[in-house]
Coordinates of C-alpha atoms and ligand atoms in Angstrom, one line a residue:
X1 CA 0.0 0.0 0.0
X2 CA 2.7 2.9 0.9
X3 CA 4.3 2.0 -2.4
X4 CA 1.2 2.5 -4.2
X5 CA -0.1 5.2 -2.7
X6 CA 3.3 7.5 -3.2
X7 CA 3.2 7.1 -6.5
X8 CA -0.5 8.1 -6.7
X9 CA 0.2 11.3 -4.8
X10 CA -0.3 13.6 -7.9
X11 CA -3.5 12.4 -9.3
X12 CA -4.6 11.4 -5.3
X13 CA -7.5 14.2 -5.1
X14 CA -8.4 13.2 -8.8
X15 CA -10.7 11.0 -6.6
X16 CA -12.5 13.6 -4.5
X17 CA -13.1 15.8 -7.4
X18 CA -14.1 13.4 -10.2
X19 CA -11.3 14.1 -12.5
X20 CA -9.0 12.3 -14.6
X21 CA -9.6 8.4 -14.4
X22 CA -12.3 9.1 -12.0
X23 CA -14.2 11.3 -14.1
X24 CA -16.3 8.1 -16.0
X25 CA -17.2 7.0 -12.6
X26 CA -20.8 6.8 -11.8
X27 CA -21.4 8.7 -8.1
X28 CA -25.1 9.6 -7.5
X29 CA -24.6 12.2 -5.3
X30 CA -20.4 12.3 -4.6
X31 CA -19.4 16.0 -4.7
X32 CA -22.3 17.1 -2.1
X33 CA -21.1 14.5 -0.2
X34 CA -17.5 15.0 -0.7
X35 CA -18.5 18.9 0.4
X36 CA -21.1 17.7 3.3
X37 CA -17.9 15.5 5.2
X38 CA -15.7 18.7 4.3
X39 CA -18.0 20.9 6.7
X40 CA -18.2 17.7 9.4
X41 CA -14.4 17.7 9.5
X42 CA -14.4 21.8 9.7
X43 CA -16.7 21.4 12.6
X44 CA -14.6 19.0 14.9
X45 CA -13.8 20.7 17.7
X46 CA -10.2 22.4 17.5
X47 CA -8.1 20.9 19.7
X48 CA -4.3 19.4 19.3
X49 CA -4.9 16.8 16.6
X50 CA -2.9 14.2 15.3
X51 CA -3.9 13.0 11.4
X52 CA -2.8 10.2 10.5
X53 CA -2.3 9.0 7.1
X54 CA -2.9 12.7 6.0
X55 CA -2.0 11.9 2.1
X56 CA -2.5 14.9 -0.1
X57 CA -3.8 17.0 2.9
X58 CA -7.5 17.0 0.9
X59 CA -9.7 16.9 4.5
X60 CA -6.7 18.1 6.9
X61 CA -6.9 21.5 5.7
X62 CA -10.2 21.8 7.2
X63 CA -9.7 20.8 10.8
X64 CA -8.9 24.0 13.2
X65 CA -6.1 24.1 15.8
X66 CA -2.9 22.4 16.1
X67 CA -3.0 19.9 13.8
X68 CA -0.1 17.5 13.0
X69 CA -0.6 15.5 9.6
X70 CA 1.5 12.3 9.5
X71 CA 2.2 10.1 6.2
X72 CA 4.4 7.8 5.0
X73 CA 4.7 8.8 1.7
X74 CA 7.1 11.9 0.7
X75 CA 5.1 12.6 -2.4
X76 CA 1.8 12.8 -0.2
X77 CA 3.3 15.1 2.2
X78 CA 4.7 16.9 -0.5
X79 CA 1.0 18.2 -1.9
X80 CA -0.3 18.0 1.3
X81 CA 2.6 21.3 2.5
X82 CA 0.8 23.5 -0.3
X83 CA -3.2 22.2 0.1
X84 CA -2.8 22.5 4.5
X85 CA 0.6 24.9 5.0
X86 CA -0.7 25.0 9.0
X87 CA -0.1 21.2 9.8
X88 CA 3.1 20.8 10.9
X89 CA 4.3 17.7 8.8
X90 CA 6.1 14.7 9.5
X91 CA 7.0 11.6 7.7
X92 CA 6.1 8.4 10.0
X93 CA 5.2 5.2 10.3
X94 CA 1.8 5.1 11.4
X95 CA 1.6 2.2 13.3
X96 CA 4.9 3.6 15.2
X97 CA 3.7 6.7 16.3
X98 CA 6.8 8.5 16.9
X99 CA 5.1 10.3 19.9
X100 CA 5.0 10.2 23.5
X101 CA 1.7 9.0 25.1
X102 CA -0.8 11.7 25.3
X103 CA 0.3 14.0 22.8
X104 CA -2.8 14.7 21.3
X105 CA -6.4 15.6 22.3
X106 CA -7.9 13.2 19.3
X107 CA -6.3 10.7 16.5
X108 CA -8.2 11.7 12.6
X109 CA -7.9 9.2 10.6
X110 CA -9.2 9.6 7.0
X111 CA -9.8 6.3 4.6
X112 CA -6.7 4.9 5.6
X113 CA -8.2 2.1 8.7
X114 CA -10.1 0.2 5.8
X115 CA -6.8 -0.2 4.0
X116 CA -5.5 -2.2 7.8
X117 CA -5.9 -5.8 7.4
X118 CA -6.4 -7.6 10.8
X119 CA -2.5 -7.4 12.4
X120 CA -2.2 -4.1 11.5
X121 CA -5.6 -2.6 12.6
X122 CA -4.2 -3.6 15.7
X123 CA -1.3 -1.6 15.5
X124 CA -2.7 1.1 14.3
X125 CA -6.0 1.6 17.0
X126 CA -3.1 0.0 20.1
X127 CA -1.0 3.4 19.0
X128 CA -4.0 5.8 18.4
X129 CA -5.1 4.9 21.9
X130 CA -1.5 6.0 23.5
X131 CA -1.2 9.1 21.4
X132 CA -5.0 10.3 22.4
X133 CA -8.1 10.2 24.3
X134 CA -10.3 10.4 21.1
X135 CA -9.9 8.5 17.8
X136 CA -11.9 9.7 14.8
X137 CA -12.4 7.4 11.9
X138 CA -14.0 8.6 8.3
X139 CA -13.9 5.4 6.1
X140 CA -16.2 4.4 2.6
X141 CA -19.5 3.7 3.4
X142 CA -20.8 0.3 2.6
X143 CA -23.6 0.4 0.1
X144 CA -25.8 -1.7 -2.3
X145 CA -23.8 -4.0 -4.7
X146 CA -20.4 -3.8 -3.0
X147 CA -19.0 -5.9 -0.9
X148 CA -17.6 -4.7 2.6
X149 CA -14.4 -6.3 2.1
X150 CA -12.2 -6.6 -1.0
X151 CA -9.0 -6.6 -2.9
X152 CA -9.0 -4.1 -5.7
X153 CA -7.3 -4.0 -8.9
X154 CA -5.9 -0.3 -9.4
X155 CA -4.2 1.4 -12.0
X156 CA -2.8 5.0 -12.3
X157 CA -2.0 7.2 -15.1
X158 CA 1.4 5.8 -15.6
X159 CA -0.2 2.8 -16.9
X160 CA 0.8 0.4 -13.4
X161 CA -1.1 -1.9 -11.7
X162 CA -1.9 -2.4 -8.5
X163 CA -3.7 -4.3 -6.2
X164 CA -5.1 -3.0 -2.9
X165 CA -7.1 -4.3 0.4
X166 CA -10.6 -1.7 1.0
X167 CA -12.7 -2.2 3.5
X168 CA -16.3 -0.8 3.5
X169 CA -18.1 -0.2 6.5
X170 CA -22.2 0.4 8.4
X171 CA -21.3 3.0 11.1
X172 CA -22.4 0.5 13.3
X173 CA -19.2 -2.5 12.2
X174 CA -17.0 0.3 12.2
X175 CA -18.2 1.9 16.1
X176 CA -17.7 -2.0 17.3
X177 CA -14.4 -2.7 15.6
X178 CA -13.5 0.7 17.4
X179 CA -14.4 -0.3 20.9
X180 CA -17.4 1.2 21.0
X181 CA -18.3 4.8 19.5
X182 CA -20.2 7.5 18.3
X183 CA -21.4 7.6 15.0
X184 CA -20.9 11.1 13.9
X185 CA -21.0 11.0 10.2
X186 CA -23.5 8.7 7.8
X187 CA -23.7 8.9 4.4
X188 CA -23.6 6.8 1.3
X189 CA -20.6 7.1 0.0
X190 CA -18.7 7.7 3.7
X191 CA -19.0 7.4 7.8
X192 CA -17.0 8.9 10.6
X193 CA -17.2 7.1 14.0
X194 CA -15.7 8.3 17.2
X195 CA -14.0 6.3 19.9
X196 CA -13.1 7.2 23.3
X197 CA -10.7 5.7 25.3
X198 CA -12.5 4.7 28.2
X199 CA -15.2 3.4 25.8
X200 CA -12.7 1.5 23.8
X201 CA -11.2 -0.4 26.6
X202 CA -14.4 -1.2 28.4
X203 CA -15.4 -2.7 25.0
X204 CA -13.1 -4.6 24.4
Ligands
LIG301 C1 -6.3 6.4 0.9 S1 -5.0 7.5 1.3 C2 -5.9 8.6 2.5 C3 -5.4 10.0 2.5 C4 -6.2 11.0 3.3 N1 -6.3 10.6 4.7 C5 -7.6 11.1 2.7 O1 -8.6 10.8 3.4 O2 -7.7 11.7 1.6 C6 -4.1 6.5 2.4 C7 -2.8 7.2 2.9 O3 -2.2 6.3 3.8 C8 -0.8 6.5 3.7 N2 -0.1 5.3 4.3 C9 -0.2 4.0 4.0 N3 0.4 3.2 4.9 C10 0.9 4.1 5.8 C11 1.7 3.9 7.0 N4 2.0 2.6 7.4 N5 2.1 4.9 7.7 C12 1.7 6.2 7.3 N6 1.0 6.5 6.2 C13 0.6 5.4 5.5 C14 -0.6 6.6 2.2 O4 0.7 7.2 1.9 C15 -1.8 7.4 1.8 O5 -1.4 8.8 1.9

């Protein structure tokens, strides 16, 4: 996946906007969606976030405060320095956090725990939990006719192929596989669930 998704980073947002490969694509209703979980992310509370996965910075740009935007991928964090230029970047593992416990008042997380298969997820959520109290998750929404887990053929302008692991998710999969959470976005084409801590741990 990292390997893929650095040499996406230039035609990354292609995605969001409907453009370039993505522009045959049939969405019923995308871009007011795309625009509906831009103004859900802008109206997180501010607070010292950590996003991880940030990619080209397409949704960190809209959270307010101190916002730190992890990625792995230099050609990511790259687009993402013009599109959010008030993150402070780094480039990081994230399933290493290279943070002490606590930094962070919540963990964002945008379409990057679906990608997790089952080793990793556990990584990820065991290192979200020691860098914050709250852990936000926007992942694709599972709808009619696709199947909630899957391995994708990809291909990007260049002409290579890839193959990727996507999960889709009901708010209510994605709040248990958290812990236990809030569902704070629903839509077709994506969710956001929240996950406290305390929640988290008493769930299991
Ligand atoms: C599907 S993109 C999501 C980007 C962005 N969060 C969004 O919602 O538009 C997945 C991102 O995860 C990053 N990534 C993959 N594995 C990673 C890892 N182990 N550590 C940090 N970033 C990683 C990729 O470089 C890519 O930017």
């Amino acid at each position: 996946m990292k390997a893929y998704y650095d040499q996406r980073a230039p035609e990354y947002d292609d995605w969001y906007h409907g453009t370039g490969m993505h522009a045959s694509i049939e969405r019923p209703g995308w871009h007011e969606e795309v625009a509906r979980l831009t103004r859900f992310v802008g109206g997180l509370s501010p607070g010292r976030t950590l996003d991880v996965a940030c990619g080209t910075g397409f949704l960190t740009r809209h959270l307010h405060g101190e916002v730190v935007a992890l990625d792995h991928s230099p050609s990511m964090l790259r687009v993402a320095a013009e599109r959010a230029p008030l993150a402070e970047l780094r480039q990081a593992d994230a399933l290493a956090l290279p943070f002490e416990d606590e930094s962070f008042d919540r963990v964002f997380t945008a379409h990057f725990y679906g990608h997790l298969e089952p080793p990793e997820r556990a990584k990820f959520l065991a290192e979200a939990r020691r860098v914050a109290a709250e852990l936000v998750v926007i992942d694709a929404a599972l709808h009619e006719g696709v199947d909630a887990e899957q391995w994708q053929p990809r291909k990007l302008l260049d002409g290579s192929r890839h193959v990727v692991y996507k999960r889709y998710f009901s708010p209510a999969v994605l709040a248990e596989e958290l812990g236990g959470g809030t569902t704070l976005f629903s839509g077709s084409w994506f969710v956001a669930v929240s996950a406290r801590n305390d929640s988290a741990l008493s769930g299991g």
